[in-house]
mmCIF file of C-alpha atoms in Angstrom:
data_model
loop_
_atom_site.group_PDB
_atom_site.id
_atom_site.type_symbol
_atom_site.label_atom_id
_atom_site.label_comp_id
_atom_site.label_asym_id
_atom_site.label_seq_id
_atom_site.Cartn_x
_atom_site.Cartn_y
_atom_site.Cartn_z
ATOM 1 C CA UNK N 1 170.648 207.897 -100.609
ATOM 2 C CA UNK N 2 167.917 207.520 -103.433
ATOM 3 C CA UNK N 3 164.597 208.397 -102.191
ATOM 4 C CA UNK N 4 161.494 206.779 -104.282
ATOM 5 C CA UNK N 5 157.943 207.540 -103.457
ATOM 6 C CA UNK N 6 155.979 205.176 -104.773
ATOM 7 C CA UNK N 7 152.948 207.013 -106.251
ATOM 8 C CA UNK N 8 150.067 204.693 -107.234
ATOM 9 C CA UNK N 9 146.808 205.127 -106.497
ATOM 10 C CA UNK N 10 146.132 202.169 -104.555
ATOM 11 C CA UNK N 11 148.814 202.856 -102.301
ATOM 12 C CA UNK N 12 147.014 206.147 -101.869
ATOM 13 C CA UNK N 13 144.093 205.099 -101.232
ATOM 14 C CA UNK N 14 144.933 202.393 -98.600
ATOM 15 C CA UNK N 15 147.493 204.929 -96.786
ATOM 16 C CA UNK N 16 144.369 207.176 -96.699
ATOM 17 C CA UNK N 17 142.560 204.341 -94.615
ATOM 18 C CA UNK N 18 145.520 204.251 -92.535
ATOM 19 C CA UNK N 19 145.941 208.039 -91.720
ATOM 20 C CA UNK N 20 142.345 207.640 -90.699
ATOM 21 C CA UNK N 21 141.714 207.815 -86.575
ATOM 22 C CA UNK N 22 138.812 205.546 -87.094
ATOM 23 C CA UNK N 23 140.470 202.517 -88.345
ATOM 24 C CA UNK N 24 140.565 200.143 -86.114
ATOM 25 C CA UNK N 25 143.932 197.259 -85.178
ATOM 26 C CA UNK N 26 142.791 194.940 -86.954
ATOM 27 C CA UNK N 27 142.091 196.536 -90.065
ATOM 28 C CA UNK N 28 144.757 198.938 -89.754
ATOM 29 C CA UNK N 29 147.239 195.777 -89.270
ATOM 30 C CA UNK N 30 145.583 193.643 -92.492
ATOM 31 C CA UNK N 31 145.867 197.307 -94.716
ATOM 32 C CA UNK N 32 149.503 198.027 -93.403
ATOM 33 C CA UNK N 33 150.056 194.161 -94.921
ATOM 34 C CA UNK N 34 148.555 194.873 -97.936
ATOM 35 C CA UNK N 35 151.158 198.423 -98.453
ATOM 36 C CA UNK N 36 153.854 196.966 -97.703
ATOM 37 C CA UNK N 37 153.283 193.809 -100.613
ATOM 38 C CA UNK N 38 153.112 196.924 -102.716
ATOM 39 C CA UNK N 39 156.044 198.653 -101.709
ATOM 40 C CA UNK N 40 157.921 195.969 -102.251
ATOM 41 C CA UNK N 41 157.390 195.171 -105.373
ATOM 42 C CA UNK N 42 158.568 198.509 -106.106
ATOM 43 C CA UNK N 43 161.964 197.940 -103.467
ATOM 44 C CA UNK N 44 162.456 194.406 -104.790
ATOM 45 C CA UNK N 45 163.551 195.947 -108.550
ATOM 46 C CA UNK N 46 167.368 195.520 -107.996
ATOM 47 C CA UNK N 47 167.204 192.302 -105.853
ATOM 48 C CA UNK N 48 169.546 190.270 -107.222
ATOM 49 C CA UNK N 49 169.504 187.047 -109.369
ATOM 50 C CA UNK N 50 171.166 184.612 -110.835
ATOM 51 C CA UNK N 51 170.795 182.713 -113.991
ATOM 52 C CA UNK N 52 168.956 178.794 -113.622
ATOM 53 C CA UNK N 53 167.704 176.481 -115.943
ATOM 54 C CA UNK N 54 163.900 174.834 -115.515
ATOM 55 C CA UNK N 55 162.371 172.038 -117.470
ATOM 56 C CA UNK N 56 158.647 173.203 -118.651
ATOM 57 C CA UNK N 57 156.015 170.829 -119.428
ATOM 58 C CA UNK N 58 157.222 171.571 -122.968
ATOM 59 C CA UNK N 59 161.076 172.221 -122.912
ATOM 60 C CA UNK N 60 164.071 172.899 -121.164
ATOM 61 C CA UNK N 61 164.612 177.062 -120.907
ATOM 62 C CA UNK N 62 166.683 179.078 -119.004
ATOM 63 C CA UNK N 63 165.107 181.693 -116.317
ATOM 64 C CA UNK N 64 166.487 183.491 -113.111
ATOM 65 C CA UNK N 65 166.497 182.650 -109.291
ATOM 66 C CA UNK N 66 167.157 184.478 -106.009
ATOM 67 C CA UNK N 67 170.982 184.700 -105.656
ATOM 68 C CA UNK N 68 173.034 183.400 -102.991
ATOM 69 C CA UNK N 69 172.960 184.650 -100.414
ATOM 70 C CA UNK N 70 169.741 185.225 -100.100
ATOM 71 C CA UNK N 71 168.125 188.788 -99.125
ATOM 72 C CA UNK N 72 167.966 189.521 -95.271
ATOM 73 C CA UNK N 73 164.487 191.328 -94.368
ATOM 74 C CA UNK N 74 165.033 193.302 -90.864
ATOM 75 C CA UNK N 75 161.736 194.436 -89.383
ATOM 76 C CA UNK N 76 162.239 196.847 -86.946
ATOM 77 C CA UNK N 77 160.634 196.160 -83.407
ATOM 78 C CA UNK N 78 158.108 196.198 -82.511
ATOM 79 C CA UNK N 79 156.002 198.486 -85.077
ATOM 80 C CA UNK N 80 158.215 196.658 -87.920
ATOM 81 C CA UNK N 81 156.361 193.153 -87.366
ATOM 82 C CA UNK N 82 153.326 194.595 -88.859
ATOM 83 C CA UNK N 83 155.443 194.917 -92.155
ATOM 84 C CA UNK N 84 157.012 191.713 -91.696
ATOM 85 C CA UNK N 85 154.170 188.997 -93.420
ATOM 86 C CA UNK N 86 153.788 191.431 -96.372
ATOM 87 C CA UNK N 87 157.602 191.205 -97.020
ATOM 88 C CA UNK N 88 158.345 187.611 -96.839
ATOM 89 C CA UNK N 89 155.030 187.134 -99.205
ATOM 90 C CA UNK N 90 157.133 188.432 -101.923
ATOM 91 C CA UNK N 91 160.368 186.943 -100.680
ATOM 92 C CA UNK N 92 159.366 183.289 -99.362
ATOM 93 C CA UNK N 93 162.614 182.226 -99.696
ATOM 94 C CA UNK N 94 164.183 185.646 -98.068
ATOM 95 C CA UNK N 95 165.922 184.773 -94.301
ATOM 96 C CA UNK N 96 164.561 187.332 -91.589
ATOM 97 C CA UNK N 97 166.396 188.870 -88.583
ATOM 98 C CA UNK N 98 165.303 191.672 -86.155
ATOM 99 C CA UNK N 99 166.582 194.697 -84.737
ATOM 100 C CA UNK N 100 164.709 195.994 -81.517
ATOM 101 C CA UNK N 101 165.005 199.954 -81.180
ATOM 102 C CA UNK N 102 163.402 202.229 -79.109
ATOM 103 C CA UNK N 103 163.335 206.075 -79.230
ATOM 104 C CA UNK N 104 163.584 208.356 -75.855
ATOM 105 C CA UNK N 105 160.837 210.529 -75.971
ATOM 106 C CA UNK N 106 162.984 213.616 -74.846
ATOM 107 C CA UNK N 107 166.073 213.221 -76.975
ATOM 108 C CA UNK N 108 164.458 211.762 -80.036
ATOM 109 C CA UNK N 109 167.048 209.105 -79.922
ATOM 110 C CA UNK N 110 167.088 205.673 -80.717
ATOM 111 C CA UNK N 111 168.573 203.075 -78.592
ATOM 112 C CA UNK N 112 168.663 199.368 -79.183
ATOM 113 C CA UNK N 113 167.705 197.019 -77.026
ATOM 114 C CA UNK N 114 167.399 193.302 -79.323
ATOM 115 C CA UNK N 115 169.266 191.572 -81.973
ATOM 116 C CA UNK N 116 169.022 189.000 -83.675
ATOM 117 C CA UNK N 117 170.615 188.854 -87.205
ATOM 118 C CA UNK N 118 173.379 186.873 -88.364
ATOM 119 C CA UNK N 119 176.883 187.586 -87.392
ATOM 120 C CA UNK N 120 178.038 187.961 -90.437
ATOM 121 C CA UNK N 121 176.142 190.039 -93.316
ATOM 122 C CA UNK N 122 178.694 189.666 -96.132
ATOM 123 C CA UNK N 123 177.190 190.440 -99.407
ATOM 124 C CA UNK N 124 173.860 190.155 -98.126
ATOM 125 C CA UNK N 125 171.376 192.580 -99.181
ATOM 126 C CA UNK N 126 169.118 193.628 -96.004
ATOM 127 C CA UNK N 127 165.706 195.140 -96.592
ATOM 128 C CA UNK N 128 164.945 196.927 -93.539
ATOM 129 C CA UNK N 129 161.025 197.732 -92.727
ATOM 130 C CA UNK N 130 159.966 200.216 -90.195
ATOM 131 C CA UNK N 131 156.499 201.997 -90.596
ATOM 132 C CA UNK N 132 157.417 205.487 -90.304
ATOM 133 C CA UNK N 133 160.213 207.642 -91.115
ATOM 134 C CA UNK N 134 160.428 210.348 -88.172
ATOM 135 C CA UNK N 135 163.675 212.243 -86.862
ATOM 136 C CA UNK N 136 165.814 209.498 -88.682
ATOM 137 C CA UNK N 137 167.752 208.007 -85.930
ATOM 138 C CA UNK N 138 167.011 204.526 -85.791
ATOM 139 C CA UNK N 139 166.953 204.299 -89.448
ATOM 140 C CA UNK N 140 170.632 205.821 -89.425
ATOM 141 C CA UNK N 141 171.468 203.434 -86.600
ATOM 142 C CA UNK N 142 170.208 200.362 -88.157
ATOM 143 C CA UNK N 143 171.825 201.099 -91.699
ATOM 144 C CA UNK N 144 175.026 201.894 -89.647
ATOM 145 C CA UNK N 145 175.035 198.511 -87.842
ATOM 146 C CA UNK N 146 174.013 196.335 -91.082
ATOM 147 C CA UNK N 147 177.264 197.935 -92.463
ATOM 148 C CA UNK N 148 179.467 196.866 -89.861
ATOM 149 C CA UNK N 149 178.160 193.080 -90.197
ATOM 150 C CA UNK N 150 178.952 193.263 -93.787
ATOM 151 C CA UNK N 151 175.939 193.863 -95.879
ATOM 152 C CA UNK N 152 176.341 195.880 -99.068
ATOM 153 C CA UNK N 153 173.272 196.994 -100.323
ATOM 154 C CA UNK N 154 170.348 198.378 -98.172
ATOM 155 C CA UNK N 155 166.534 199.151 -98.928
ATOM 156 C CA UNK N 156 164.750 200.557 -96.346
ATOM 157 C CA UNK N 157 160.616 200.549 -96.517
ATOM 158 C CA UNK N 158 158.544 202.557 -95.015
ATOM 159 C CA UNK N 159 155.072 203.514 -95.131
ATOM 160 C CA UNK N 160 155.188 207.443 -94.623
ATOM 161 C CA UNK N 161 158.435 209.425 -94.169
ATOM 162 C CA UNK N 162 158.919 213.386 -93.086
ATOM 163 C CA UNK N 163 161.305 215.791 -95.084
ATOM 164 C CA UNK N 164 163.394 216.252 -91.557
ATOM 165 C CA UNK N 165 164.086 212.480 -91.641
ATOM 166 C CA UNK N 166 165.098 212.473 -94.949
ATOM 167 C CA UNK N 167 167.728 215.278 -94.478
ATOM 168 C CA UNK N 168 168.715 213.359 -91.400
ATOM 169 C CA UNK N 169 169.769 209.843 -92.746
ATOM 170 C CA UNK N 170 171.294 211.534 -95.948
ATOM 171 C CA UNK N 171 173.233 213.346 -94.049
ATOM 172 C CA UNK N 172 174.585 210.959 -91.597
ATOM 173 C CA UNK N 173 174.754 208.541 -94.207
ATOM 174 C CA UNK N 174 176.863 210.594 -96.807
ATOM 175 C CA UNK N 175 180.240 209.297 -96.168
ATOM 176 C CA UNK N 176 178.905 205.525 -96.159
ATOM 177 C CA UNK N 177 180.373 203.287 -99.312
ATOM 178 C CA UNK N 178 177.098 201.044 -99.460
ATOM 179 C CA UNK N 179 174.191 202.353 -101.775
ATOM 180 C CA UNK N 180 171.385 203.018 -99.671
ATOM 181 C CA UNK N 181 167.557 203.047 -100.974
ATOM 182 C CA UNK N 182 164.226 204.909 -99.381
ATOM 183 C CA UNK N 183 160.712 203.192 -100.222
ATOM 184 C CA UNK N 184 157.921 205.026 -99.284
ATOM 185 C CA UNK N 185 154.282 205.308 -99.548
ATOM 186 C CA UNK N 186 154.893 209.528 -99.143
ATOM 187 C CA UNK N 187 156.296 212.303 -97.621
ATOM 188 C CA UNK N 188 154.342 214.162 -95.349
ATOM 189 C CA UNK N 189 154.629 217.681 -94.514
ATOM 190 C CA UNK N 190 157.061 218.076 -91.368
ATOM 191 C CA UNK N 191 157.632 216.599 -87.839
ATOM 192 C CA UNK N 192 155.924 218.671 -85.036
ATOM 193 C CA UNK N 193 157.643 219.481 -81.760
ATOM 194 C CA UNK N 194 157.371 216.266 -80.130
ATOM 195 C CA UNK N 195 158.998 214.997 -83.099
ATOM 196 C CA UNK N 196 155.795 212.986 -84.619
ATOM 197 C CA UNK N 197 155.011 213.073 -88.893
ATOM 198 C CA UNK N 198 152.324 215.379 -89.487
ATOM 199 C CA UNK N 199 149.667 214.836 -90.811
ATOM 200 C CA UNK N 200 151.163 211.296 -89.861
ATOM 201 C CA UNK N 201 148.740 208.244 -88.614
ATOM 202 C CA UNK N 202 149.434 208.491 -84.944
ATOM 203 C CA UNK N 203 151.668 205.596 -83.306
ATOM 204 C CA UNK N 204 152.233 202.645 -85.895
ATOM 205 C CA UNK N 205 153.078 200.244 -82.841
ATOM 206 C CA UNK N 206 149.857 201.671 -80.521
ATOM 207 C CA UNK N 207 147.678 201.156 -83.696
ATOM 208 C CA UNK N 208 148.424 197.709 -84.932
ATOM 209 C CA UNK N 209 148.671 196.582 -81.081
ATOM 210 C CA UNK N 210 147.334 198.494 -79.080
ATOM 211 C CA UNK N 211 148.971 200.751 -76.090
ATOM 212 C CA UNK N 212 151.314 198.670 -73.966
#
């Protein structure tokens, strides 16, 4: 798996709002918007084109398109919808589908409880959003189960991820034949015993919803 930390200071600065207790939903919602347009400028850099030809006011040139098929963007629910309007801003013409995972607070596991993607994934490339990186088990479940439908290429954003996660996925993920990608804002310092980022910013889905 290639891991890429985006290091620019805005993102910086706007995770630095995020981390912060006192940031309230909605702002914490409109800055995890504005991350994630960055971040995926930086995931988009292998998205894949093909060649078109456009008539200018001037003259007839060639330029490039979106290929067919078109990129799949799979937000992760429900913390991933936050990421979700910053993504298709930079991929209007991108198709969406959703995974719904949940983890089980005493064996850190991820379980899935919604789908909704298309049954078949073949050549697709799938960007998959998710704000946080933790123990790595949904992200290794949802890369797993992309695979199976077909797709071939897979970026996964996210806006903080811990070392332990890391580890995780690339190990689970080593025998896979798909090229896998990590976007993220940072890597924090460790996971703690309840299996939460430190420093971290607290609950993604809590704090761009509220507690439900």
């Amino acid at each position: 798996m290639r891991v890429h930390v985006a290091d620019h200071p805005l993102i910086a600065h706007k995770l630095t709002r995020l981390r912060d207790d006192r940031t309230d939903s909605p702002t914490f919602r409109r800055l995890a918007d504005e991350l994630v347009t960055l971040l995926a400028y930086e995931a988009t850099r292998e998205v894949r084109v093909q060649e078109c030809e456009v008539v200018t006011p001037v003259a007839t040139t060639r330029g490039v398109e979106l290929a067919t098929p078109k990129p799949l963007v799979v937000p992760i629910l429900r913390a991933g919808l936050g990421m979700l309007d910053g993504m298709v801003r930079l991929l209007p013409t991108a198709e969406v589908g959703f995974l719904g995972m949940v983890r089980n607070e005493e064996t850190l596991e991820a379980h899935t409880y919604a789908n909704r993607l298309p049954a078949d994934l073949d050549r697709r490339q799938c960007y998959v959003v998710d704000p946080m990186l933790a123990t790595g088990g949904t992200l290794v479940d949802a890369v797993r189960y992309l695979v199976d439908l077909g797709a071939d290429d897979i970026t996964a954003i996210v806006l903080i991820a811990a070392p332990e996660g890391i580890a995780r996925v690339e190990e689970a993920l080593a025998d896979l034949q798909v090229p896998v990608t990590l976007v993220t804002g940072a890597i924090d310092e460790r996971l703690d015993e309840n299996g939460y980022i430190v420093p971290g910013l607290g609950d993604a889905g809590d704090r761009l919803y509220g507690v439900v």
